[in-house]
C-alpha positions as protocol buffer text, in pm:
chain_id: "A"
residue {
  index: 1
  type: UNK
  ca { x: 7193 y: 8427 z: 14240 }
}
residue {
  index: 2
  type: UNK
  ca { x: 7306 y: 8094 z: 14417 }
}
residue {
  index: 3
  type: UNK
  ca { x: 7019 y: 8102 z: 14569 }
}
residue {
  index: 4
  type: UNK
  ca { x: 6777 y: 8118 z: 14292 }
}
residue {
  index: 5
  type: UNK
  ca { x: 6954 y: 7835 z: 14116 }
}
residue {
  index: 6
  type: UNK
  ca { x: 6955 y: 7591 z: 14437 }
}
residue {
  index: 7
  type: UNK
  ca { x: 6607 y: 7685 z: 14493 }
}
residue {
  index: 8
  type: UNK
  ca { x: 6512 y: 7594 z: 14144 }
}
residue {
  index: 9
  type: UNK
  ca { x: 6699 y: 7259 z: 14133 }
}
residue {
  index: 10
  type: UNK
  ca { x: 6583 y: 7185 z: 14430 }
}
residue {
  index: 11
  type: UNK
  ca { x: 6187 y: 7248 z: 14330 }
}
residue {
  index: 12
  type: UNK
  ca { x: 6259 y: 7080 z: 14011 }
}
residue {
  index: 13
  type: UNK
  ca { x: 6387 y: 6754 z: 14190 }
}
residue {
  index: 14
  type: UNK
  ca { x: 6082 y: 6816 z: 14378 }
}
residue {
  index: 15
  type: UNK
  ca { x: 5837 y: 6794 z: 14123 }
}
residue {
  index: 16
  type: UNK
  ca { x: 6037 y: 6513 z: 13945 }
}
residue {
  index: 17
  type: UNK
  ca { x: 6040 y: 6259 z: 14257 }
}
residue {
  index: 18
  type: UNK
  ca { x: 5688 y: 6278 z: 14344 }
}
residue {
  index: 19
  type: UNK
  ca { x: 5545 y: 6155 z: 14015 }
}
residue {
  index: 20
  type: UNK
  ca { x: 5450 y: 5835 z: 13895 }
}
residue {
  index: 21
  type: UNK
  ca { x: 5560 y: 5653 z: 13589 }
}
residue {
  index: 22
  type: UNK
  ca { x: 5201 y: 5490 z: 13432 }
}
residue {
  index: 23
  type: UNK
  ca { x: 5248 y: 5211 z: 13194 }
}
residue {
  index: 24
  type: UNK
  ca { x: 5070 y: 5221 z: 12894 }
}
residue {
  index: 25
  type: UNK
  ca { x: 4702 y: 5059 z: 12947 }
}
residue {
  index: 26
  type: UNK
  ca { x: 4707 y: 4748 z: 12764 }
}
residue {
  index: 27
  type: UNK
  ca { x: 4343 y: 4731 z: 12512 }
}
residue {
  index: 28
  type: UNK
  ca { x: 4119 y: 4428 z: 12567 }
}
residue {
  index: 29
  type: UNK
  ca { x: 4152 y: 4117 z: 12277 }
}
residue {
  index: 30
  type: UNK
  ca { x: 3838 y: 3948 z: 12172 }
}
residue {
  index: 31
  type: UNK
  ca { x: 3938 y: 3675 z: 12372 }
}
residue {
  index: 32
  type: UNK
  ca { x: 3928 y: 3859 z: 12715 }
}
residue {
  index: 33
  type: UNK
  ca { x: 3580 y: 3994 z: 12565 }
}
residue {
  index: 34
  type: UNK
  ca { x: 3429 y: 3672 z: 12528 }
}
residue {
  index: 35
  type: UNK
  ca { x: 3557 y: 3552 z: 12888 }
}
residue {
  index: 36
  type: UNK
  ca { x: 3445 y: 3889 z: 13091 }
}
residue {
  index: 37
  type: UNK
  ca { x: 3100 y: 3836 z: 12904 }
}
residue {
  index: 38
  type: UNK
  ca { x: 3115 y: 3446 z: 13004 }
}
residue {
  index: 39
  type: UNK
  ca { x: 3199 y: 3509 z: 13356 }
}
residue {
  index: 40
  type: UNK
  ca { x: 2907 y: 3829 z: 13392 }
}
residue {
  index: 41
  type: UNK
  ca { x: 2656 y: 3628 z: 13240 }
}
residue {
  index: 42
  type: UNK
  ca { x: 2749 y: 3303 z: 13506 }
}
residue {
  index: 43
  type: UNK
  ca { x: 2727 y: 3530 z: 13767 }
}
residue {
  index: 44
  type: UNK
  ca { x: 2361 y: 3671 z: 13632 }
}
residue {
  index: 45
  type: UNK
  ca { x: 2233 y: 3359 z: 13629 }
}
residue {
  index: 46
  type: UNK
  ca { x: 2370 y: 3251 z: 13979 }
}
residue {
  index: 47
  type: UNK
  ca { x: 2181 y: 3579 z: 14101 }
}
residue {
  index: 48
  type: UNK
  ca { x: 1891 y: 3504 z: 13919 }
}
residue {
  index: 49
  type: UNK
  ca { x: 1871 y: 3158 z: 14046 }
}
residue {
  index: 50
  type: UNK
  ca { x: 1881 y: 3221 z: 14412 }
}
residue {
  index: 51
  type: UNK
  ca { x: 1644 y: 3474 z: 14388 }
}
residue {
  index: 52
  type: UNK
  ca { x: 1375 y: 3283 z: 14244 }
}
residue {
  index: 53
  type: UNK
  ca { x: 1482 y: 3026 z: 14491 }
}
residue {
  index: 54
  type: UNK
  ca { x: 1435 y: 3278 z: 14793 }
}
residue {
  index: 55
  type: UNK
  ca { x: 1123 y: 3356 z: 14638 }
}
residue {
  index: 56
  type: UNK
  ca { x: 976 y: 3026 z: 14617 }
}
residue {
  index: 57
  type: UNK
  ca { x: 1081 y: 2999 z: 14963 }
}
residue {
  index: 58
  type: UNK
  ca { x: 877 y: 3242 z: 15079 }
}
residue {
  index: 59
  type: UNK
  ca { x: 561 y: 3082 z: 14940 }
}
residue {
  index: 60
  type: UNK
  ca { x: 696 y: 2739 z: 15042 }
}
residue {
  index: 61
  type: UNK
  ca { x: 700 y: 2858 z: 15433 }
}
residue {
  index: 62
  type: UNK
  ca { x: 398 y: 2789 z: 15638 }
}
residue {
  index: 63
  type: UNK
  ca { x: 195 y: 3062 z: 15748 }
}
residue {
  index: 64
  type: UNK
  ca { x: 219 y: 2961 z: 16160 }
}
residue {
  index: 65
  type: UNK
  ca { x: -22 y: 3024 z: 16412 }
}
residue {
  index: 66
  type: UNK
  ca { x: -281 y: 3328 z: 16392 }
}
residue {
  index: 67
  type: UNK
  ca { x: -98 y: 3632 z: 16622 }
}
residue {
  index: 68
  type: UNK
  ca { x: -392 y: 3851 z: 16538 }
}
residue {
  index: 69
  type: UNK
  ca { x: -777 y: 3844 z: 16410 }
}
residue {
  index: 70
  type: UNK
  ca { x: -764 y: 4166 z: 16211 }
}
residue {
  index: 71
  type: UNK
  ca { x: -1063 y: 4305 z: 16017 }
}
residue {
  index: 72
  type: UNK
  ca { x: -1184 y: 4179 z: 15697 }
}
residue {
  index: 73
  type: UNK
  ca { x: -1294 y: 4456 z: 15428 }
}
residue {
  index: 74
  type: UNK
  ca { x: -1448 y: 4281 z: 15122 }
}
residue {
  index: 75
  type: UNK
  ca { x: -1121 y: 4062 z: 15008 }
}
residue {
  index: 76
  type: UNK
  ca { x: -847 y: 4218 z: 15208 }
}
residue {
  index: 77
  type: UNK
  ca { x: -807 y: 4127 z: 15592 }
}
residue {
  index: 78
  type: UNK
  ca { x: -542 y: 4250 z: 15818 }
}
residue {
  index: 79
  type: UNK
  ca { x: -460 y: 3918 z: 15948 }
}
residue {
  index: 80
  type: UNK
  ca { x: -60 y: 3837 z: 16110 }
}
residue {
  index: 81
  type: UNK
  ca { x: 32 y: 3540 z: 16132 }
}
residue {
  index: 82
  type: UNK
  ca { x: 344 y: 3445 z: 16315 }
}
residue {
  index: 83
  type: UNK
  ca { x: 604 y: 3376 z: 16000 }
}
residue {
  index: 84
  type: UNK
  ca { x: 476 y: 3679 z: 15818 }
}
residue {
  index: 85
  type: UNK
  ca { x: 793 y: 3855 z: 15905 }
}
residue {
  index: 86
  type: UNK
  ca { x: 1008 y: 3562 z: 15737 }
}
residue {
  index: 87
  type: UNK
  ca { x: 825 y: 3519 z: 15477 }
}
residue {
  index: 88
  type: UNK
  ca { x: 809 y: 3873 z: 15334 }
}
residue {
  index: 89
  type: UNK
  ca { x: 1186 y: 3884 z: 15398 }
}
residue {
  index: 90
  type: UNK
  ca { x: 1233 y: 3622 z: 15188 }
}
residue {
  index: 91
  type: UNK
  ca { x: 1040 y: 3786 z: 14951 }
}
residue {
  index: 92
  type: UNK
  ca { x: 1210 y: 4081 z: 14943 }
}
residue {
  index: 93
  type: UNK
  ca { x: 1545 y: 3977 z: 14933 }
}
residue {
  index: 94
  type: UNK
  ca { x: 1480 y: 3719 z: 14683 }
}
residue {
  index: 95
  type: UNK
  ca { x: 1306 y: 3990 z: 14424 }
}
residue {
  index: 96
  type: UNK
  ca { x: 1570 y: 4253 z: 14565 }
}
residue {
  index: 97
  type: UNK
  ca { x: 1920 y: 3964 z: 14403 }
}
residue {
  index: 98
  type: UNK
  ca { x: 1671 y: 3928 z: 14075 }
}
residue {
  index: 99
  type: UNK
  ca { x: 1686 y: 4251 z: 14015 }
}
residue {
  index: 100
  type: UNK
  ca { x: 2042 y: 4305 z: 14142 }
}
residue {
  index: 101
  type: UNK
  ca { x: 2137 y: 4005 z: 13820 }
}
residue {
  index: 102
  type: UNK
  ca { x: 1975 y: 4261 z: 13551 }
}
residue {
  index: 103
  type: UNK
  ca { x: 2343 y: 4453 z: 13518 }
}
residue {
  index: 104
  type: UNK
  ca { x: 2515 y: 4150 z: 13501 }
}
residue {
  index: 105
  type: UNK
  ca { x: 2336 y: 4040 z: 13193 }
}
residue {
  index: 106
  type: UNK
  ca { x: 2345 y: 4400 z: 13028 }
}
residue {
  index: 107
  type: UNK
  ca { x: 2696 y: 4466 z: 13062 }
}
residue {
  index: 108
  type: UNK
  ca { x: 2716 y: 4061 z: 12912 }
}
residue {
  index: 109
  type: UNK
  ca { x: 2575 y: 4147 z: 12616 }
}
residue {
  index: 110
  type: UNK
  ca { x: 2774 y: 4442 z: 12569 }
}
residue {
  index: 111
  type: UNK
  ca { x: 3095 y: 4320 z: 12639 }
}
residue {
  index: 112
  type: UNK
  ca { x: 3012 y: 3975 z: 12375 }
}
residue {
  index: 113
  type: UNK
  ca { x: 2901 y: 4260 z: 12116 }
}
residue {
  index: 114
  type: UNK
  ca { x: 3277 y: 4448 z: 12182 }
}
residue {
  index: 115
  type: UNK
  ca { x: 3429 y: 4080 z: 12139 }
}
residue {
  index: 116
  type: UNK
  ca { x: 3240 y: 4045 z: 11783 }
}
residue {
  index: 117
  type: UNK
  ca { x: 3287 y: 4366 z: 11648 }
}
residue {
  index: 118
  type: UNK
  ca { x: 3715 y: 4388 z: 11702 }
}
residue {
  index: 119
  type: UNK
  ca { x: 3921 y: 4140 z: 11567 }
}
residue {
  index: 120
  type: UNK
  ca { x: 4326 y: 4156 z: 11481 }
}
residue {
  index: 121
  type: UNK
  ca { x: 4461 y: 4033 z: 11181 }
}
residue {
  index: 122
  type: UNK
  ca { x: 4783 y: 3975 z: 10930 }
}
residue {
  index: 123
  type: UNK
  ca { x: 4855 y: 3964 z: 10612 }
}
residue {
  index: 124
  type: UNK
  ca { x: 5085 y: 4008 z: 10350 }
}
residue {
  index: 125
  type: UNK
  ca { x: 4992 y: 4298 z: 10144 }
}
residue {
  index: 126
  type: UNK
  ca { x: 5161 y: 4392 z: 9780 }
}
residue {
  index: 127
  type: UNK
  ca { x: 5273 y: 4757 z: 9755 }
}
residue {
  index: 128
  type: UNK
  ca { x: 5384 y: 4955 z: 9486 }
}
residue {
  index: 129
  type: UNK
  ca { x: 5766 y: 5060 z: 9526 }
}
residue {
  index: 130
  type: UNK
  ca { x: 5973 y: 5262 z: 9246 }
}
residue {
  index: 131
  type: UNK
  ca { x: 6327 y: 5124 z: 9205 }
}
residue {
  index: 132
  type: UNK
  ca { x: 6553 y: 5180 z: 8930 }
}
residue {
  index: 133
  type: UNK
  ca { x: 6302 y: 5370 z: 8750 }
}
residue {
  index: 134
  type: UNK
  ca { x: 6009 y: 5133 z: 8728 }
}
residue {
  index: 135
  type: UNK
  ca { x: 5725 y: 5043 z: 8962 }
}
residue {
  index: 136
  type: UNK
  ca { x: 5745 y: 4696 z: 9132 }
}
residue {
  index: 137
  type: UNK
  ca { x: 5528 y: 4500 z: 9383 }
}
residue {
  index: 138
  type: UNK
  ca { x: 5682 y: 4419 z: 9709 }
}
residue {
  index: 139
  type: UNK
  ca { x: 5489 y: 4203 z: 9999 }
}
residue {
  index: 140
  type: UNK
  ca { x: 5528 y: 4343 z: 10339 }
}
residue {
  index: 141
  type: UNK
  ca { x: 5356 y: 4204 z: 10649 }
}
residue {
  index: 142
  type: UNK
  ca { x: 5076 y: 4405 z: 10779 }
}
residue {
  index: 143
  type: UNK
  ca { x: 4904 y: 4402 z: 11159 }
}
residue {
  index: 144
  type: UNK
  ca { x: 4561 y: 4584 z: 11156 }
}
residue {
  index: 145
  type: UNK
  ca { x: 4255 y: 4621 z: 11375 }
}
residue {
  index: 146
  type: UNK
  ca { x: 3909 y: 4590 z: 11257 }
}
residue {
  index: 147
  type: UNK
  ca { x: 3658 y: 4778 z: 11444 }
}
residue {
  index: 148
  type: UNK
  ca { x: 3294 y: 4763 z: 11361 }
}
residue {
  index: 149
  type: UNK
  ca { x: 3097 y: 5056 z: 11490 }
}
């Protein structure tokens, strides 16, 4: 019998000093909203920008000297020139940030629309309350969330 008791304090202690205590997750106000959406939508445009600036880098480069006289079939020829390499990197890279700024600009919008559609408020409110056998209006202070869905 000792046994089973130590055993079970002992596995209880066990399971009780292992776990963690979470706090409670605090919700987002309209005003950390509005600043995630500000901050998201900077950095979009900061990706966006220097990917159209790699871009236009690519076309600004020089093609270089002719590495090799390639064949010519109606409008396409399989010319290399020496900065082909650079240039297409460019190219890619730049298109490749462009396209990486599209979340940023989603998850803008849809953090602004979460700012506009919660808001907190107070007020006084007038409730009915029976004393002494007849109805009168008290004000109490109310705190409420509006959520627009």
């Amino acid at each position: 019998m000792k046994k089973i008791i130590i055993s079970s304090v002992l596995l209880a202690f066990a399971a009780t000093s292992f776990c963690q205590q979470t706090a409670p997750k605090q919700s987002l106000t309209k005003t950390d909203y509005l600043q995630k959406s500000k901050k998201q939508k900077k950095t979009g445009t900061i990706l966006l920008a220097v990917g159209t600036g790699l871009v236009i880098t690519a076309f600004v480069i020089p093609r270089g000297e002719l590495i090799y006289d390639g064949i010519c079939i109606g409008a396409y020829c399989t010319d290399k020139y020496k900065n082909d390499g650079i240039k297409t990197g460019f190219a890619v890279s730049g298109v490749a940030v462009m396209l990486g700024s599209i979340p940023f600009f989603i998850a803008s919008g849809k953090n602004k629309k979460r700012a506009n559609a919660t808001s907190a408020f107070f007020r006084m409110e007038k409730i009915p309350v029976y004393q002494n056998t007849v109805f009168t209006n008290r004000s109490l202070p109310t705190v409420g969330f509006k959520i627009s869905l």
